mmCIF file of C-alpha atoms in Angstrom:
data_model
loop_
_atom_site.group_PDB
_atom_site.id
_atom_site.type_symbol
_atom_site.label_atom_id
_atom_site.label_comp_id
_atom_site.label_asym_id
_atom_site.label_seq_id
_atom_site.Cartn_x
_atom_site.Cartn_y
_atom_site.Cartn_z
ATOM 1 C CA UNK A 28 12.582 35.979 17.185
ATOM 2 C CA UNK A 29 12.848 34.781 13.712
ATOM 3 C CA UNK A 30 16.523 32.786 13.612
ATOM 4 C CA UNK A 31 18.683 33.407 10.432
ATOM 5 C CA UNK A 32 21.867 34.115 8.916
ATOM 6 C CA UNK A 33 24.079 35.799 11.915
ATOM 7 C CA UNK A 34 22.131 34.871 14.636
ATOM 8 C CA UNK A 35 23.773 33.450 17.636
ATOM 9 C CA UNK A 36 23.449 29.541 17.881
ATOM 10 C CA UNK A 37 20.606 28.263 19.611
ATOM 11 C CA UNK A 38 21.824 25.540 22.302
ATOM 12 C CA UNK A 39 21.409 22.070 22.280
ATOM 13 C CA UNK A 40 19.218 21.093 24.610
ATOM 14 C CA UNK A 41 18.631 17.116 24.170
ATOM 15 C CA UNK A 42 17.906 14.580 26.568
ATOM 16 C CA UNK A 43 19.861 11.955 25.778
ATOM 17 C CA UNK A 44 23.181 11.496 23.356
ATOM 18 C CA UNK A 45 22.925 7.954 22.169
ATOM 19 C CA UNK A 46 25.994 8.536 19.779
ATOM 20 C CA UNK A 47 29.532 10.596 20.861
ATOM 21 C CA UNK A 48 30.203 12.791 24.055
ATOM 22 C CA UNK A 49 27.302 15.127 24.901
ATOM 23 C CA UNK A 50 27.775 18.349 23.339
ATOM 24 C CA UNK A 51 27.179 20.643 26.198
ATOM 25 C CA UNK A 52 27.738 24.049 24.333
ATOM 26 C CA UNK A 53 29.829 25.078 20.324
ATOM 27 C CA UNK A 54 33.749 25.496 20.906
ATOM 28 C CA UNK A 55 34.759 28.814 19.311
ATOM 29 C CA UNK A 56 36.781 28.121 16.069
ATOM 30 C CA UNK A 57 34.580 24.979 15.208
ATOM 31 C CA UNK A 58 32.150 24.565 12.578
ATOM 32 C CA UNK A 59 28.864 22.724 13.478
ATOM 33 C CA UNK A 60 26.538 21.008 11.184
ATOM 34 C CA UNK A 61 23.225 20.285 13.169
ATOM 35 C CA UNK A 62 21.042 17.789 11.401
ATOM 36 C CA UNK A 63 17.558 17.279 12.229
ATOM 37 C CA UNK A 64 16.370 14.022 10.836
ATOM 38 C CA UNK A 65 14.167 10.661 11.847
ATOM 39 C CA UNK A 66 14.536 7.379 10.723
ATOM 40 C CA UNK A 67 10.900 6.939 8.979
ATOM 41 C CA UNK A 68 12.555 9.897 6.924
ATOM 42 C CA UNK A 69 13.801 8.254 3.574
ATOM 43 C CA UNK A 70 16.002 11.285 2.246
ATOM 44 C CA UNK A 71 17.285 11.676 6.142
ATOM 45 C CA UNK A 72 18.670 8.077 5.808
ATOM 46 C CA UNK A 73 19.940 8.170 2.406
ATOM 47 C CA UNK A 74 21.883 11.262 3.939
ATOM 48 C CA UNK A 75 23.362 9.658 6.461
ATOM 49 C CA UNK A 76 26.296 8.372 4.398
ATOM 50 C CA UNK A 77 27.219 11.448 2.744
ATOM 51 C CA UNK A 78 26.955 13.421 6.276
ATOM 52 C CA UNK A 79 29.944 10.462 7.760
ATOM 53 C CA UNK A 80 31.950 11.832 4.224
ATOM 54 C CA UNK A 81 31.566 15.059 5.096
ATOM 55 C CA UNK A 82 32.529 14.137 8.663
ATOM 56 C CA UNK A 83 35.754 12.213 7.739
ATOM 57 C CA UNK A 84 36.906 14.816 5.231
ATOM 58 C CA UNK A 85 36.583 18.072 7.419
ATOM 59 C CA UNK A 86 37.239 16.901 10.529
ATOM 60 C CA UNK A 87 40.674 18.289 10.806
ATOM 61 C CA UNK A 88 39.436 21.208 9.629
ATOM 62 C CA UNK A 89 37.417 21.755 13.064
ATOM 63 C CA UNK A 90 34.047 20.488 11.557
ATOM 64 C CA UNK A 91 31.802 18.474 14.136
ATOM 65 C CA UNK A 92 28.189 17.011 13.065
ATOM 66 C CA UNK A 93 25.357 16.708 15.297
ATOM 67 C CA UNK A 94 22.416 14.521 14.367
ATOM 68 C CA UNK A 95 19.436 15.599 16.462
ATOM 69 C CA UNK A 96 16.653 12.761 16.257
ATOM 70 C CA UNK A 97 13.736 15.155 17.553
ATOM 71 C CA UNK A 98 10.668 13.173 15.218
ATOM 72 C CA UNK A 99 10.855 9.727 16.162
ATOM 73 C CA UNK A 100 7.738 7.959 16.176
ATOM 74 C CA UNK A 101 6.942 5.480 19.194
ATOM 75 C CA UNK A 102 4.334 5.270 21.660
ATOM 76 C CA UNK A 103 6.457 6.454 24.534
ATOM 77 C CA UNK A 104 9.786 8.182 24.804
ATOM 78 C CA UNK A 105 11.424 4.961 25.768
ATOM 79 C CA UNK A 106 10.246 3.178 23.346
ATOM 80 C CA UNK A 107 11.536 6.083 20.641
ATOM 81 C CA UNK A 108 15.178 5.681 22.127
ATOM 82 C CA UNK A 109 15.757 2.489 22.338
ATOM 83 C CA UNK A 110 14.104 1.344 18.860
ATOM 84 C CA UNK A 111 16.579 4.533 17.808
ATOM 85 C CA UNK A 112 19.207 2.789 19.618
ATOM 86 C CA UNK A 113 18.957 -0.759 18.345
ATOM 87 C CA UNK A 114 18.250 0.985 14.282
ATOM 88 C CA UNK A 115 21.130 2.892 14.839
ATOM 89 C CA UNK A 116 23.523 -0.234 15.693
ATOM 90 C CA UNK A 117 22.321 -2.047 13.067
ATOM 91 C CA UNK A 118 22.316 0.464 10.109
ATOM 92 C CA UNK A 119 24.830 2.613 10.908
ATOM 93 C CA UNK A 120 27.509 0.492 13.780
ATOM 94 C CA UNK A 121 30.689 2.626 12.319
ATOM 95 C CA UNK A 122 29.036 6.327 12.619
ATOM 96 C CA UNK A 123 31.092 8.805 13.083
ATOM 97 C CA UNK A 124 29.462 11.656 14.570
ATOM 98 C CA UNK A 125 27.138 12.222 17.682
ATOM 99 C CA UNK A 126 23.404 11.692 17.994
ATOM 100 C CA UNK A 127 20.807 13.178 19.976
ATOM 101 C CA UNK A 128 17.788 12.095 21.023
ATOM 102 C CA UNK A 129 14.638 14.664 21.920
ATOM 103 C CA UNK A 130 11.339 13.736 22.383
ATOM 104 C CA UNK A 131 10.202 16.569 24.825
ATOM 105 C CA UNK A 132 10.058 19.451 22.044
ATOM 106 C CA UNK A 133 12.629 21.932 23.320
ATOM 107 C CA UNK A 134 14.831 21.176 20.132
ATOM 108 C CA UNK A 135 12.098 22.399 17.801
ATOM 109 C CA UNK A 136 10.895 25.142 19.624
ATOM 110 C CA UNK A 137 14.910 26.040 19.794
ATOM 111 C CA UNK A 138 15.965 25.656 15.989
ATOM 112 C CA UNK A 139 12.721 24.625 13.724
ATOM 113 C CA UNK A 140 10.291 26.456 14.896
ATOM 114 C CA UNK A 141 12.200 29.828 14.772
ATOM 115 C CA UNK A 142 13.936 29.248 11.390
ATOM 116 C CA UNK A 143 10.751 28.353 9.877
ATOM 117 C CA UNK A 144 11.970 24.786 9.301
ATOM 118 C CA UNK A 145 8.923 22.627 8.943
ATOM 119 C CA UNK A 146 9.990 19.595 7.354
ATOM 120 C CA UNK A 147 13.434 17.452 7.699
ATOM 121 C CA UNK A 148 15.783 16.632 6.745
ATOM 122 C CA UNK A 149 17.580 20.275 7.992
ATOM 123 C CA UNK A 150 20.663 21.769 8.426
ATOM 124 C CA UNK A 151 22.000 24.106 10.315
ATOM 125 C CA UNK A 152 25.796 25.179 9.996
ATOM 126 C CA UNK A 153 27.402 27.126 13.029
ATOM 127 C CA UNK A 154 30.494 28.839 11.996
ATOM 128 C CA UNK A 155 33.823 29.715 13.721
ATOM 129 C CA UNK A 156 31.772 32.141 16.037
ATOM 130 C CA UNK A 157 28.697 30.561 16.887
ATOM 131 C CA UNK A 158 27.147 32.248 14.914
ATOM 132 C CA UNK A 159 24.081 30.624 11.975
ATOM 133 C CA UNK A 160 25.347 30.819 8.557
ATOM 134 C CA UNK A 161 23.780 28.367 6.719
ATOM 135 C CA UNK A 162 20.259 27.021 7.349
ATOM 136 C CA UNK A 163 18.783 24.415 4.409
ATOM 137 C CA UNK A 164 18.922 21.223 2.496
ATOM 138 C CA UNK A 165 21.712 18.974 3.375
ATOM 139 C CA UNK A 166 22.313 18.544 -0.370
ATOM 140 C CA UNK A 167 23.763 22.101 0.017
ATOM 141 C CA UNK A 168 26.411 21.193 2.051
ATOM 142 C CA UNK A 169 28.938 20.754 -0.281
ATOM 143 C CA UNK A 170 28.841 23.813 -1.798
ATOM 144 C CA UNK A 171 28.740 25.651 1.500
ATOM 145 C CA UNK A 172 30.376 23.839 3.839
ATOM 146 C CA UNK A 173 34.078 24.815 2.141
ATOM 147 C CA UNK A 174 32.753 28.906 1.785
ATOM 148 C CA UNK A 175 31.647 28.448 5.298
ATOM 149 C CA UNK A 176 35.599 27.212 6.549
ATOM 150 C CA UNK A 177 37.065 30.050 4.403
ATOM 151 C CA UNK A 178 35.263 32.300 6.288
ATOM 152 C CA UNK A 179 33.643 33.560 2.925
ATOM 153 C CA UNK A 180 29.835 32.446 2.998
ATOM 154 C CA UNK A 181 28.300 34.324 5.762
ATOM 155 C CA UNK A 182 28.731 37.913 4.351
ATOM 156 C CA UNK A 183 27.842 36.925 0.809
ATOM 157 C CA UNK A 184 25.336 38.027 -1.762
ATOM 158 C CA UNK A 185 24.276 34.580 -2.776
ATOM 159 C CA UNK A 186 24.236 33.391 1.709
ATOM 160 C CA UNK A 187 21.925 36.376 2.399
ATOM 161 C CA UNK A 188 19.445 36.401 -0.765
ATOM 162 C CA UNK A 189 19.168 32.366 -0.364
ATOM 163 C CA UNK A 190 18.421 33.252 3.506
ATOM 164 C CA UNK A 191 15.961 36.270 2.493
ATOM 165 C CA UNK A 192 14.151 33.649 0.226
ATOM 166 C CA UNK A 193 13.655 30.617 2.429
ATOM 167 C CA UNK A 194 12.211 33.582 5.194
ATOM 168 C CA UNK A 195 9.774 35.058 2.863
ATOM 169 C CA UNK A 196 8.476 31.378 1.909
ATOM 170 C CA UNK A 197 8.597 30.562 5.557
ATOM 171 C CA UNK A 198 6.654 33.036 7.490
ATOM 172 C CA UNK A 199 3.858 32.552 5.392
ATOM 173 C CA UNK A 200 3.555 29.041 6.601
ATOM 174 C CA UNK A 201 4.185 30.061 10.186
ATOM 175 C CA UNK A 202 1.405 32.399 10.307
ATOM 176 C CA UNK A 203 -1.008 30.082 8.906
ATOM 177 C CA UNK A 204 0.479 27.202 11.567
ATOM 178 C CA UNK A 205 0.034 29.416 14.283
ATOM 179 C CA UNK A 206 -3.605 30.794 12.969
ATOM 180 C CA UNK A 207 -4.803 26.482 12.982
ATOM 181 C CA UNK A 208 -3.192 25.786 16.038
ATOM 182 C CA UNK A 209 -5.852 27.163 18.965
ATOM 183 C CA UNK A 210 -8.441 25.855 16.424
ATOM 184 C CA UNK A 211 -6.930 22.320 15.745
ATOM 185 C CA UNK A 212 -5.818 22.131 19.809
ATOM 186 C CA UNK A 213 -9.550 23.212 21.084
ATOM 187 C CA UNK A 214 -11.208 20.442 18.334
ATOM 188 C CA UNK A 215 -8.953 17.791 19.383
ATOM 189 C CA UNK A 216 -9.607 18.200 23.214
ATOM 190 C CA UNK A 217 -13.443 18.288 22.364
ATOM 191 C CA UNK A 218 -13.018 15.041 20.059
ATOM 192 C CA UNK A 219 -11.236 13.202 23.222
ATOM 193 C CA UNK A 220 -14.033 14.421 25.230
ATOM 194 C CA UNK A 221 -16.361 13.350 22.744
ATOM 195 C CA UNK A 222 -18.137 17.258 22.947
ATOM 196 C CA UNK A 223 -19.278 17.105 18.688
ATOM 197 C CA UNK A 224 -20.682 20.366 19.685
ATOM 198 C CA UNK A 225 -17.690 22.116 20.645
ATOM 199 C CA UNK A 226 -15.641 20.429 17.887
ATOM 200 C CA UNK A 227 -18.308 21.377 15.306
ATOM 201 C CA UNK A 228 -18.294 24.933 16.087
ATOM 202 C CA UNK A 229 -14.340 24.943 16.076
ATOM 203 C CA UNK A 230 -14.160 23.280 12.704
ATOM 204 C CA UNK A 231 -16.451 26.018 11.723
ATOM 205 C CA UNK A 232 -13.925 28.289 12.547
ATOM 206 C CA UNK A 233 -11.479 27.145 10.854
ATOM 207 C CA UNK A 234 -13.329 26.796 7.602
ATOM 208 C CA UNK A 235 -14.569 30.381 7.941
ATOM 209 C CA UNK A 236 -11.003 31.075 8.771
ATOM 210 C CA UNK A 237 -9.607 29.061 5.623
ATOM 211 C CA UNK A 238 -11.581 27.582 3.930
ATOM 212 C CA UNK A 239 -9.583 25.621 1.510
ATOM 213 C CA UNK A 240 -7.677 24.222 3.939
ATOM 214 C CA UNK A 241 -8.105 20.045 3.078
ATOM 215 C CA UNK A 242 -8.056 19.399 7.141
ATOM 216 C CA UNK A 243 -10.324 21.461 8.225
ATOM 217 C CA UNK A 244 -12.994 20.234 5.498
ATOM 218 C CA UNK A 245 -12.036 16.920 5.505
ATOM 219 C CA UNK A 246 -12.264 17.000 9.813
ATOM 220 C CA UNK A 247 -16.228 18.814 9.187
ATOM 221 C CA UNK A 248 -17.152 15.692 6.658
ATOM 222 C CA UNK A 249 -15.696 13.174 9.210
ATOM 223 C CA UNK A 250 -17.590 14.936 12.116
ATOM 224 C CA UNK A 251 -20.483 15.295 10.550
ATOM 225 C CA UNK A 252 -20.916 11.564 9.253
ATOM 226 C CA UNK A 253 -19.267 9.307 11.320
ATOM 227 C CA UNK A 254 -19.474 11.278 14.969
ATOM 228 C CA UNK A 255 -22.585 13.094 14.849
ATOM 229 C CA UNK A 256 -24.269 10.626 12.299
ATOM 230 C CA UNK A 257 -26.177 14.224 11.185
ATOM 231 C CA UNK A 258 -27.234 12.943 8.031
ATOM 232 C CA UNK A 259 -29.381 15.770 6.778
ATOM 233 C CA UNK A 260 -26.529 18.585 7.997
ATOM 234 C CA UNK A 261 -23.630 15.606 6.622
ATOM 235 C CA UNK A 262 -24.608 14.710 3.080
ATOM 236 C CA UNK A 263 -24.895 17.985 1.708
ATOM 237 C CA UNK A 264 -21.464 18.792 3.044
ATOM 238 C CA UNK A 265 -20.198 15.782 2.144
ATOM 239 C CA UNK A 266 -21.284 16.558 -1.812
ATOM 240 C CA UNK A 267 -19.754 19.361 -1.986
ATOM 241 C CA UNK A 268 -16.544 18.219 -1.087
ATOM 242 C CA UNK A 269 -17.131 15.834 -3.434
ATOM 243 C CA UNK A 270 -17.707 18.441 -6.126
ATOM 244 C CA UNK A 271 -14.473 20.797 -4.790
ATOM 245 C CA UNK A 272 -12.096 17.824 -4.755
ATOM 246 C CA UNK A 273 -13.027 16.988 -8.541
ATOM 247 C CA UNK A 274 -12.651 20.739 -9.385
ATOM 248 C CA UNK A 275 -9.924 21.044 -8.575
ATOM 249 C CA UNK A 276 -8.214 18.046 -9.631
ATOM 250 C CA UNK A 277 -6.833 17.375 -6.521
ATOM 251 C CA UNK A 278 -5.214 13.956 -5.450
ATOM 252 C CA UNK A 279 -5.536 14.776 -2.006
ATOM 253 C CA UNK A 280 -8.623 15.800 -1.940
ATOM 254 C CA UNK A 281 -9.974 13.106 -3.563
ATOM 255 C CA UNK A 282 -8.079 10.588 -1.816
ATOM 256 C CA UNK A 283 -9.497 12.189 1.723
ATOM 257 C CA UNK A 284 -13.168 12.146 -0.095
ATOM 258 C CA UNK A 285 -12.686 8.338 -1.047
ATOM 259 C CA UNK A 286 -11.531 7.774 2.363
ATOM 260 C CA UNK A 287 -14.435 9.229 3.886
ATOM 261 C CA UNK A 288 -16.885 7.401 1.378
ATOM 262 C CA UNK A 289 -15.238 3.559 1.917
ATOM 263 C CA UNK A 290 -12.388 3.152 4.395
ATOM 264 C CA UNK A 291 -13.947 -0.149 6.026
ATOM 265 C CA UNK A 292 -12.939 0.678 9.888
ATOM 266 C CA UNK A 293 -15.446 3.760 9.495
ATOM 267 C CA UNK A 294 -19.839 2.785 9.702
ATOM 268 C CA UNK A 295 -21.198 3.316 6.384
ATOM 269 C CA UNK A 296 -24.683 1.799 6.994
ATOM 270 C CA UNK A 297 -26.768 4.887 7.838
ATOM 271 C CA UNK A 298 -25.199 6.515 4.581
ATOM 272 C CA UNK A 299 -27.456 6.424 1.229
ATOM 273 C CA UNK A 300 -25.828 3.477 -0.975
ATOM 274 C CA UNK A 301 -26.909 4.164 -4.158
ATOM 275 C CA UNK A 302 -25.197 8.153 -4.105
ATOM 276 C CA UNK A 303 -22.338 6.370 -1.931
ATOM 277 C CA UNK A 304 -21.082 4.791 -4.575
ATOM 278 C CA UNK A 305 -22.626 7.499 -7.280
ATOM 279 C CA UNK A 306 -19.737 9.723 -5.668
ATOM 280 C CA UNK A 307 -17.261 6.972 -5.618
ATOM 281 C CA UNK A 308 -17.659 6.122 -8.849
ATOM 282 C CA UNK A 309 -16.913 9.761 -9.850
ATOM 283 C CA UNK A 310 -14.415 10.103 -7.983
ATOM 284 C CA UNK A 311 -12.160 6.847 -8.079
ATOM 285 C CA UNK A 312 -12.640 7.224 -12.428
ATOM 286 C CA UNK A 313 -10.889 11.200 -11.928
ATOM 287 C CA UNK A 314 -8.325 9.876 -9.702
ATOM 288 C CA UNK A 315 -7.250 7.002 -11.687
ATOM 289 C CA UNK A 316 -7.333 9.034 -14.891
ATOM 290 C CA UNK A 317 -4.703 11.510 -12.791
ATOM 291 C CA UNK A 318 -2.606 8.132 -12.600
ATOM 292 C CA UNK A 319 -2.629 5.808 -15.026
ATOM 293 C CA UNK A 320 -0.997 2.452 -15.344
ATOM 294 C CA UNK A 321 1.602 3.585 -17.877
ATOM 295 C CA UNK A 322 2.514 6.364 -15.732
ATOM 296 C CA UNK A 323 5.695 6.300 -13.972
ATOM 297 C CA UNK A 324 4.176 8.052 -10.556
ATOM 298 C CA UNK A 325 3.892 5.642 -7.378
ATOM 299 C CA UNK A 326 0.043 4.516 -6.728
ATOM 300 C CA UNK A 327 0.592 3.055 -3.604
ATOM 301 C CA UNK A 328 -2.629 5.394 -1.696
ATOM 302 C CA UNK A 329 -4.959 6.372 -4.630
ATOM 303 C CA UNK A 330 -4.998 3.333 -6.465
ATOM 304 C CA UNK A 331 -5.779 1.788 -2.980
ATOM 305 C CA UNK A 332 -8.808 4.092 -2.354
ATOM 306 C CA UNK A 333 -10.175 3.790 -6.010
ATOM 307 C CA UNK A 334 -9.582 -0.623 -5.036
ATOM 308 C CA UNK A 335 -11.953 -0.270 -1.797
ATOM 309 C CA UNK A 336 -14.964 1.592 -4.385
ATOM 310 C CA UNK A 337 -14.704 -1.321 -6.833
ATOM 311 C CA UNK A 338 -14.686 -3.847 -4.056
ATOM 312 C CA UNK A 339 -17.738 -2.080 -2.766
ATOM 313 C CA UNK A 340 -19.534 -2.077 -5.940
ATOM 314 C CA UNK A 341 -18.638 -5.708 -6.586
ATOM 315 C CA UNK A 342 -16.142 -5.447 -8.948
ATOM 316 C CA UNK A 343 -13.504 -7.993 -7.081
ATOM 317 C CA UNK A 344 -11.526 -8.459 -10.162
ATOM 318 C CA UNK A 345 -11.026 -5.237 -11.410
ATOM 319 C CA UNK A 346 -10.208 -4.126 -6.852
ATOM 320 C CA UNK A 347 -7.273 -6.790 -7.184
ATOM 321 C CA UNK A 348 -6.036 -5.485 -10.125
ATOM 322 C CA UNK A 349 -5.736 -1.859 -8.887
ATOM 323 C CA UNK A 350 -3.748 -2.892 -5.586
ATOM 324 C CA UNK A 351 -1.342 -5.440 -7.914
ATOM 325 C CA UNK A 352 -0.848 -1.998 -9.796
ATOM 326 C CA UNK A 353 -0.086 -0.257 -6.897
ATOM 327 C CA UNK A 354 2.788 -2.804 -5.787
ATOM 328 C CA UNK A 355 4.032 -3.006 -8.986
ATOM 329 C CA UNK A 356 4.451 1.077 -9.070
ATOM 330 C CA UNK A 357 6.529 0.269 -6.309
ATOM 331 C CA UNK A 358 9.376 -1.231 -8.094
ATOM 332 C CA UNK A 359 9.778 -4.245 -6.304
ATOM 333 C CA UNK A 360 10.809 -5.366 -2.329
ATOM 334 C CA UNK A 361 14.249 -4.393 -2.580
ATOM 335 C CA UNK A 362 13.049 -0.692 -3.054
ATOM 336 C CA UNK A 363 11.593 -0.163 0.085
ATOM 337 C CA UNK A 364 13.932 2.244 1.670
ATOM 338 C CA UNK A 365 12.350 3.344 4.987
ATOM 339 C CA UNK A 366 9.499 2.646 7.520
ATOM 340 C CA UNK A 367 6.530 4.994 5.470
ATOM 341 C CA UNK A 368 7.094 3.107 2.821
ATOM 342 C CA UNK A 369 6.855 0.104 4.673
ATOM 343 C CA UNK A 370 4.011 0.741 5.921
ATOM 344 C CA UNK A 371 2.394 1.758 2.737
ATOM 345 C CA UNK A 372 2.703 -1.609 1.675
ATOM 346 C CA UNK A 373 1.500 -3.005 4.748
ATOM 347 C CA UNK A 374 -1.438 -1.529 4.327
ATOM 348 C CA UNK A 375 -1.786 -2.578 0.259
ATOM 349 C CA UNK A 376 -1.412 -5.752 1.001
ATOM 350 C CA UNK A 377 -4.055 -6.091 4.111
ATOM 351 C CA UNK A 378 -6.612 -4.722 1.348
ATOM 352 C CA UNK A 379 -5.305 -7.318 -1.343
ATOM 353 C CA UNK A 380 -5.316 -10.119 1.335
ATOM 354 C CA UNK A 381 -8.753 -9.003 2.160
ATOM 355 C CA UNK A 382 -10.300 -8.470 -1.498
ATOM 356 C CA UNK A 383 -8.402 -12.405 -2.264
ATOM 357 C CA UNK A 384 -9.605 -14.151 0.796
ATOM 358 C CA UNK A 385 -6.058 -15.529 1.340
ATOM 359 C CA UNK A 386 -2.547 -14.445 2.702
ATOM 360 C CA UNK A 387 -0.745 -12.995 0.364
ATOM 361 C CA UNK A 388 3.262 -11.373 0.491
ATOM 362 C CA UNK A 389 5.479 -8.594 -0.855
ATOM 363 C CA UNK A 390 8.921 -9.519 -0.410
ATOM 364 C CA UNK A 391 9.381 -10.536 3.340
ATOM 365 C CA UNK A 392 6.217 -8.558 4.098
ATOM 366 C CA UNK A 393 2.818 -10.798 4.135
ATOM 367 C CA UNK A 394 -0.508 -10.081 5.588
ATOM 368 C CA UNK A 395 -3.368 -12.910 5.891
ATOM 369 C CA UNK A 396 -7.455 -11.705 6.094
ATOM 370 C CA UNK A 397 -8.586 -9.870 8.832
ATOM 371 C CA UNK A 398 -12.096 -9.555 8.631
ATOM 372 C CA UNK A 399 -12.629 -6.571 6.821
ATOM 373 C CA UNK A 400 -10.495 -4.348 9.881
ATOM 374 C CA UNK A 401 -7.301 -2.307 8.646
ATOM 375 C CA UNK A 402 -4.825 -0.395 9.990
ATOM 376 C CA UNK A 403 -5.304 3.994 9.534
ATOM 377 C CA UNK A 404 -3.215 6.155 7.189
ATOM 378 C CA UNK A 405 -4.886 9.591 6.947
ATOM 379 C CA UNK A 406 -5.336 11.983 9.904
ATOM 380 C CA UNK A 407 -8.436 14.492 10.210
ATOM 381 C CA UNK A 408 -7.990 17.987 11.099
ATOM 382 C CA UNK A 409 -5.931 20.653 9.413
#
């Protein structure tokens, strides 16, 4: 059942409240904003301020907000909690509204999934009834919020044509998500089980299926290559997504091609070198011509990809220079808001540490050679 404008609440089904009284079920004649949000999440934590505003200002007029942290990132639910926990005590010690913690699912499967809500920060507002009126941005909150306590936003032109719009962009998505997921589910068991036959012949379904989707093509290069090592089946594949990526002028495309080509972790040796770096050289001079220098766009992953071709090709010089480029984009240590872009930089500077032969530092961040072995940023497979 999709969930929308006027449909009854969903509950809240968290495991643990690590912020405020559990919030077993919405008190009629209270409004509810539900937040879902994560700490690697830069906007979610530059929200966070404006949400305790909104919290001091309307709480007399019945307003409660519920942060649901339903994305951390940690090996093990513990692990999520408490690093949630100790972040939250030492960002936020005077917060003023509750926080939940789920790492089980339900949450989504509640309120995301059903609203079409696949990315955070999102809010929900529960009116007087318990009923959905808004679903969104949190941005929007200040225009809604007071129509919403008037008892004037539910029933409005501009509530239900915003709510038609975000479901007719939404489903879309959805069907395609659901479409992937027995195909992505059935190649990741074979890939665990290390069946390349099975995971072959479900990649091949999904490309059949969709076959511009960048996962699926990216997840039949990587197969092919570096699992199989099926040269003679690989290489023409691998050329061709080569020759899509630079049609289209994609970033992302090329960025998953370079990967392929030169990420260190990944054995190279059986591949050609001479059209190795034939195709890296194409590519890394499209994707640096997409961002130049004097652009103000952030260069923190291409400019790194285009570095590891150069280094390859034994251009040290001109590999530094890209990755110094790439901090630089940055804007300096102080602008690192949030853990992604932490680890962004974590990983440029393992590559300049590596291409320098010495330890080198960003801010309080440093990272010293390691022998050619680096951390993994891009994930196969739709």
């Amino acid at each position: 059942m999709v969930l929308q404008i006027e449909s009854p609440a969903p509950s809240i089904q968290a495991e643990t409240w690590l912020r405020g009284e559990p919030l077993t079920s919405f008190e009629p004649g209270k409004v509810y904003i539900v937040e879902f949000w994560a700490t690697w999440c830069g906007s979610c934590v530059d929200g966070m301020p404006h949400l305790m505003q909104l919290q001091e200002k309307y709480r007399e007029s019945g307003v409660e907000i519920v942060g649901v942290a339903a994305s951390e990132r940690a090996p093990t639910a513990d692990e999520a909690r408490s690093t949630l926990d100790a972040w939250l005590t030492e960002k936020f010690p005077n917060l003023n509204y509750r926080i939940a913690f789920d790492s089980t699912g339900e949450m989504d499967k509640l309120w995301l999934e059903p609203s079409f809500s696949f990315w955070i920060p999102t809010s929900f507002v529960v009116d007087r009834d318990g009923c959905i009126a808004f679903i969104g941005e949190p941005t929007e909150l200040d225009e809604v919020l007071p129509k919403v306590l008037n008892g004037s936003w539910r029933t409005s032109d501009q509530a239900k044509s915003a709510d038609a719009e975000r479901i007719a962009e939404g489903e879309p998505i959805a069907r395609e998500q659901a479409l992937k997921k027995p195909i992505k589910d059935r190649y990741r068991a074979a890939v665990e089980k290390k069946d390349w036959k099975t995971a072959l012949s479900a990649i091949e379904e999904g490309i059949a299926l969709m076959p511009d989707n960048l996962g699926f093509r990216r997840s039949h290069v990587n197969l092919l290559l570096h699992k199989m090592k099926d040269m003679q089946v690989g290489l023409p594949v691998m050329r061709q997504f080569v020759r899509d990526a630079i049609n289209r002028n994609s970033e992302n495309w090329m960025v998953a091609a370079l990967d392929e080509l030169f990420f260190p972790n990944l054995d190279h040796s059986h591949f050609p070198s001479a059209e190795r770096l034939a195709m890296g050289k194409q590519l890394s001079e499209h994707i640096l011509a997409l961002n130049p220098p004097e652009s103000d766009k952030r260069k923190l992953l291409p400019y790194r990809l285009a570095a590891l071709y150069y280094h390859e090709s034994g251009n040290k010089d001109r590999a530094i220079e890209l990755i110094e480029l790439a901090l630089k984009s940055q804007g300096g240590p102080e602008r690192i808001r949030d853990q992604d872009e932490q680890d962004e930089i974590s990983h440029l500077l393992q590559f300049l540490a590596y291409f320098k032969g010495e330890k080198v530092c960003y801010g309080a961040l440093c990272a010293a050679p390691n022998n050619g072995r680096f951390d993994s940023w891009y994930t196969v497979c739709g």
